[in-house]
XYZ file of C-alpha atoms in Angstrom:
352
model
C 8.933 -56.955 -42.646
C 9.910 -57.124 -39.153
C 12.867 -55.327 -39.345
C 11.282 -52.528 -41.353
C 8.655 -52.073 -38.128
C 10.815 -52.279 -35.653
C 13.098 -49.258 -37.660
C 9.979 -46.972 -37.724
C 8.752 -47.549 -34.395
C 12.392 -47.388 -32.852
C 13.488 -44.272 -34.812
C 10.565 -41.959 -33.169
C 11.369 -43.370 -29.399
C 15.029 -42.344 -29.610
C 14.125 -39.205 -31.025
C 11.486 -38.678 -28.282
C 13.845 -39.913 -25.856
C 16.681 -37.379 -27.197
C 14.135 -34.366 -26.823
C 13.068 -35.420 -23.026
C 16.795 -35.612 -22.334
C 17.708 -32.625 -24.002
C 14.880 -30.498 -22.624
C 16.044 -29.778 -19.150
C 19.463 -29.245 -20.321
C 17.704 -26.429 -22.708
C 16.188 -24.986 -19.679
C 18.805 -24.691 -17.515
C 20.767 -22.642 -20.141
C 17.624 -20.005 -20.244
C 17.109 -20.015 -17.065
C 20.932 -18.756 -16.549
C 19.974 -16.125 -19.631
C 17.270 -15.174 -17.482
C 18.894 -14.545 -14.248
C 21.841 -12.819 -15.814
C 19.365 -10.375 -17.414
C 17.672 -10.182 -14.205
C 20.573 -8.969 -12.136
C 21.731 -6.857 -15.377
C 18.387 -4.902 -14.808
C 19.467 -4.709 -11.121
C 22.431 -3.198 -11.621
C 20.973 -0.652 -14.414
C 18.600 0.251 -11.516
C 21.303 1.036 -8.854
C 23.640 2.852 -11.291
C 22.770 6.330 -10.305
C 23.709 4.946 -6.868
C 27.321 5.558 -5.157
C 28.753 2.260 -4.233
C 25.601 -0.282 -4.937
C 26.402 -3.145 -7.268
C 24.553 -6.031 -8.218
C 26.744 -9.112 -9.859
C 26.667 -12.484 -10.281
C 29.582 -14.072 -8.694
C 29.464 -17.224 -9.887
C 27.233 -19.580 -12.159
C 28.146 -23.245 -12.223
C 25.896 -24.715 -14.723
C 25.581 -28.398 -15.487
C 23.023 -30.844 -17.484
C 20.306 -31.157 -14.810
C 21.475 -29.149 -11.936
C 23.212 -25.574 -11.173
C 24.281 -23.375 -8.295
C 24.275 -19.697 -8.364
C 26.004 -17.270 -6.033
C 24.711 -13.426 -6.633
C 25.899 -10.213 -4.543
C 23.989 -7.112 -3.499
C 25.963 -4.544 -2.149
C 24.053 -1.192 -0.895
C 26.444 1.913 0.447
C 26.557 2.405 4.343
C 23.417 5.154 3.967
C 20.958 2.516 3.537
C 21.324 1.547 6.949
C 19.908 4.175 9.246
C 22.715 5.333 12.289
C 19.853 4.319 14.997
C 19.913 0.780 13.547
C 23.561 0.816 13.251
C 23.936 1.822 16.784
C 21.381 -0.877 17.918
C 23.127 -3.362 16.089
C 26.541 -2.302 17.412
C 28.151 -1.579 14.417
C 31.127 1.082 14.394
C 32.090 3.219 11.424
C 29.514 3.252 8.352
C 30.128 0.257 5.947
C 28.623 -0.959 2.637
C 25.671 -3.517 3.292
C 26.539 -7.043 1.708
C 24.103 -9.546 1.141
C 24.802 -13.012 -0.672
C 21.838 -15.316 -2.403
C 23.179 -18.848 -2.784
C 21.074 -20.831 -5.294
C 20.629 -24.365 -6.125
C 18.720 -25.077 -9.429
C 17.238 -28.458 -11.173
C 16.481 -28.534 -14.506
C 13.526 -30.323 -15.599
C 11.299 -30.798 -18.595
C 8.346 -28.423 -17.519
C 11.088 -25.495 -16.035
C 13.408 -24.851 -13.331
C 12.740 -25.095 -9.617
C 15.304 -23.166 -7.263
C 16.086 -23.128 -3.615
C 17.909 -21.202 -1.680
C 19.379 -18.439 1.005
C 19.994 -15.021 1.557
C 22.163 -13.793 4.406
C 24.077 -10.896 5.443
C 28.259 -11.107 5.043
C 31.244 -8.482 5.921
C 29.938 -6.429 8.912
C 26.651 -7.111 8.887
C 27.077 -10.993 9.790
C 27.731 -10.768 13.266
C 24.908 -7.973 13.536
C 22.335 -10.700 11.980
C 23.217 -13.082 14.165
C 22.536 -11.010 17.405
C 18.959 -11.046 15.989
C 18.707 -14.295 16.177
C 19.334 -14.821 12.577
C 21.572 -17.712 10.865
C 22.192 -18.882 7.589
C 18.837 -20.225 6.492
C 16.920 -18.029 8.451
C 15.719 -16.153 4.637
C 14.969 -18.922 2.609
C 14.055 -18.172 -1.085
C 12.068 -21.151 -3.510
C 10.201 -21.487 -6.300
C 9.883 -22.382 -10.050
C 10.612 -20.957 -13.540
C 8.163 -22.441 -16.128
C 6.995 -21.784 -19.618
C 4.544 -19.795 -18.857
C 4.261 -19.531 -14.880
C 6.617 -17.959 -12.400
C 6.289 -18.819 -8.505
C 8.381 -17.666 -5.708
C 7.971 -18.034 -1.905
C 10.410 -16.084 0.618
C 9.957 -16.967 4.155
C 11.804 -15.171 7.234
C 12.135 -17.064 10.605
C 12.066 -15.371 13.920
C 14.366 -12.478 14.704
C 13.989 -11.065 17.665
C 17.607 -10.620 19.081
C 16.990 -6.622 19.280
C 13.624 -5.558 20.844
C 14.758 -2.003 20.653
C 14.249 -1.831 16.993
C 11.865 -4.692 16.624
C 10.998 -8.161 16.851
C 9.527 -10.448 13.971
C 7.776 -13.812 14.974
C 8.233 -14.913 11.287
C 7.415 -13.531 7.576
C 6.115 -15.616 4.296
C 5.694 -13.826 1.158
C 4.647 -15.550 -2.236
C 3.545 -14.882 -5.645
C 2.121 -17.261 -8.246
C 2.283 -15.244 -11.728
C 1.728 -15.819 -15.547
C 2.618 -13.369 -18.557
C -0.487 -11.509 -20.248
C 1.970 -9.041 -22.399
C 5.048 -8.692 -23.257
C 8.181 -11.224 -23.552
C 9.498 -14.094 -21.022
C 12.525 -12.788 -19.372
C 11.921 -9.165 -20.334
C 9.905 -6.042 -18.998
C 6.061 -7.600 -19.153
C 2.756 -7.582 -17.581
C 2.054 -10.578 -14.908
C -0.980 -11.502 -13.311
C -1.803 -13.872 -10.801
C -1.860 -13.861 -7.039
C 0.583 -12.220 -4.007
C 0.456 -13.320 -0.630
C 2.015 -11.528 2.516
C 1.664 -12.841 5.973
C 3.590 -11.872 9.094
C 3.053 -14.101 12.098
C 3.999 -11.388 14.291
C 5.733 -7.941 14.104
C 6.595 -5.548 17.299
C 8.064 -2.200 17.083
C 9.336 -0.409 20.093
C 6.400 1.702 21.668
C 3.622 0.469 19.152
C 1.329 -2.638 20.186
C 1.819 -5.621 18.146
C -0.345 -5.785 15.165
C -1.526 -8.552 12.618
C -4.047 -8.111 9.925
C -5.022 -9.208 6.313
C -6.248 -7.171 3.041
C -6.921 -8.444 -0.699
C -6.344 -6.250 -3.390
C -7.832 -6.763 -6.699
C -7.399 -5.455 -10.339
C -10.372 -5.746 -12.756
C -10.533 -4.542 -16.704
C -6.842 -3.760 -16.914
C -5.662 -3.853 -20.439
C -2.155 -5.499 -20.459
C -0.818 -4.093 -23.708
C -1.908 -0.498 -22.293
C -0.063 -1.030 -19.272
C 2.983 -2.319 -20.766
C 3.496 0.927 -23.304
C 2.303 3.514 -20.814
C 5.748 5.619 -20.000
C 6.358 9.403 -18.901
C 6.932 10.614 -22.320
C 3.680 8.682 -23.892
C 1.105 8.540 -21.321
C -1.828 10.327 -22.554
C -2.391 7.203 -25.282
C -1.583 4.471 -23.066
C -3.680 5.950 -20.052
C -7.000 6.519 -22.366
C -6.657 2.680 -23.605
C -6.295 1.740 -19.820
C -9.382 4.289 -19.173
C -11.713 2.805 -22.366
C -12.096 -0.692 -20.530
C -13.516 1.360 -17.312
C -10.578 -0.212 -14.805
C -11.337 -0.871 -10.958
C -8.958 -1.324 -7.975
C -10.241 -2.597 -4.948
C -9.339 -2.581 -1.334
C -11.617 -5.483 0.372
C -11.636 -7.643 3.703
C -8.683 -5.076 5.356
C -8.050 -5.884 8.700
C -5.666 -4.524 11.120
C -5.592 -5.113 15.179
C -3.927 -6.248 18.015
C -3.483 -9.637 19.504
C -6.231 -9.041 21.547
C -8.716 -7.955 18.539
C -8.750 -4.179 18.737
C -8.372 -2.996 15.735
C -9.588 -1.651 12.256
C -11.596 -2.775 9.187
C -12.518 -1.642 6.099
C -12.345 -1.277 2.174
C -12.217 0.773 -1.066
C -12.607 0.933 -4.386
C -11.446 3.217 -7.648
C -12.660 3.130 -11.071
C -12.103 4.848 -14.054
C -15.153 5.981 -15.936
C -14.629 5.655 -20.096
C -15.109 9.247 -20.216
C -11.617 9.808 -19.199
C -10.549 8.189 -22.267
C -12.401 10.820 -24.327
C -10.932 13.787 -22.539
C -7.357 12.705 -22.491
C -7.476 12.111 -26.293
C -8.775 15.531 -26.380
C -6.063 16.929 -24.273
C -7.995 17.461 -21.002
C -5.909 17.598 -18.000
C -6.582 18.584 -14.169
C -10.019 18.571 -12.580
C -11.416 17.620 -15.700
C -9.762 14.501 -15.509
C -10.606 14.061 -11.970
C -14.209 14.189 -12.465
C -14.107 10.473 -14.387
C -13.405 9.248 -11.338
C -15.262 7.337 -8.736
C -14.006 6.658 -5.315
C -15.863 4.550 -2.592
C -14.084 4.174 1.154
C -15.435 3.001 4.219
C -13.566 2.439 7.596
C -14.094 1.084 11.172
C -12.354 1.770 13.776
C -13.161 -0.224 17.369
C -14.122 1.515 20.430
C -11.533 -0.882 22.277
C -8.709 0.500 20.029
C -9.771 4.275 20.238
C -9.379 3.771 24.363
C -5.730 2.574 24.253
C -4.491 4.723 21.378
C -1.886 7.704 22.596
C -3.924 11.018 23.536
C -2.597 12.637 20.582
C -4.182 10.222 17.953
C -7.342 10.352 19.924
C -7.297 14.272 19.797
C -7.042 13.858 15.652
C -9.959 11.477 15.783
C -11.967 14.089 18.224
C -11.139 16.755 15.264
C -12.038 14.269 12.597
C -15.204 13.881 13.862
C -16.003 17.871 14.427
C -15.269 18.000 10.822
C -17.572 15.477 10.160
C -15.370 12.972 8.699
C -15.965 10.724 11.569
C -18.968 9.472 13.185
C -19.961 7.263 16.009
C -22.269 4.621 15.458
C -22.614 1.387 16.985
C -20.119 2.304 19.779
C -17.444 2.633 16.987
C -15.832 5.309 14.574
C -16.358 5.199 11.208
C -16.034 6.965 8.027
C -17.759 6.944 4.831
C -16.370 8.953 1.996
C -16.972 8.829 -1.942
C -15.879 11.264 -4.854
C -18.050 11.051 -7.952
C -17.885 13.169 -10.787
C -15.711 15.434 -8.952
C -18.185 15.684 -6.075
C -17.469 14.986 -2.444
C -19.874 13.015 -0.082
C -19.231 11.914 2.976
C -21.326 9.590 4.953
C -24.037 10.274 2.020
C -23.709 14.169 2.102
C -22.384 16.930 0.453
C -19.968 18.729 3.407
C -21.183 22.469 4.099
C -17.571 23.680 3.433
C -17.045 21.695 0.166
C -18.306 22.999 -3.807
C -21.903 22.441 -3.776
C -22.485 21.876 -0.214
């Protein structure tokens, strides 16, 4: 009896251990297939650009770990001549980038980290900007139903005639809501971009933030949207009355001089009916509602170049901008084809 008991307990335990040991191996194989497919997509997208290529140079996959080297080559025309001169580059040459990554295969997916760096003629120029092999880092995780990636760029300030970058961080946390993993699909989640400091020639340093939100988006309809069959898909999207909003926008100098605003675009269900009926042009436009508000600090206006202030004065003369509480304000709304500025229909607009 004791032997039978040990047999029935031992077999499932061994099977479970085999599954747990083999799952990371399977995830590693799947990660390789996904990455190869993604790079092939890049290559197809670049096929119309002469001299541009994307390819996996080397992929070494072990049971629980892998290393991969991917190369991206862009034509010389990618870099403007002014940048080329400022970086001390001589004759136009292709731009080479290499992404080196290390992958760790786990039970719940694959974690990766690595660095993106220029090679060839661009490498010495990148060093003059203050960059090195670890200046641009890429890390993230590929799971069964989630993907996350974070890109970080360290300070680059070696060419003030071009720009000075105090640092940049970009990250995404996504999950698929339509389509197949590793293929085309619709993803939902959060994306963040933080620029620590960016200075451009003859432009005051700026910093800022914004929040972009999508509501009531039919993922399946969005996945089928194409140039050939856009009406049925757009009608399906419109039937849910989707909304795109820009909130908490703030762009300012380190001294706090800046602008803030918000905007909202909503598609009414009436557009779906009009699309099914074959309507186009203004008939569809009348099914949209757009609301926009913008506030420009007077402190910022005071330090703007004269040409820009002249455009602001022109906007004020036409009624687009108003002075209130010491600031410059714009309030614009479009609903059912009617334009309203600061709550009123302009005299020069239809219906005014």
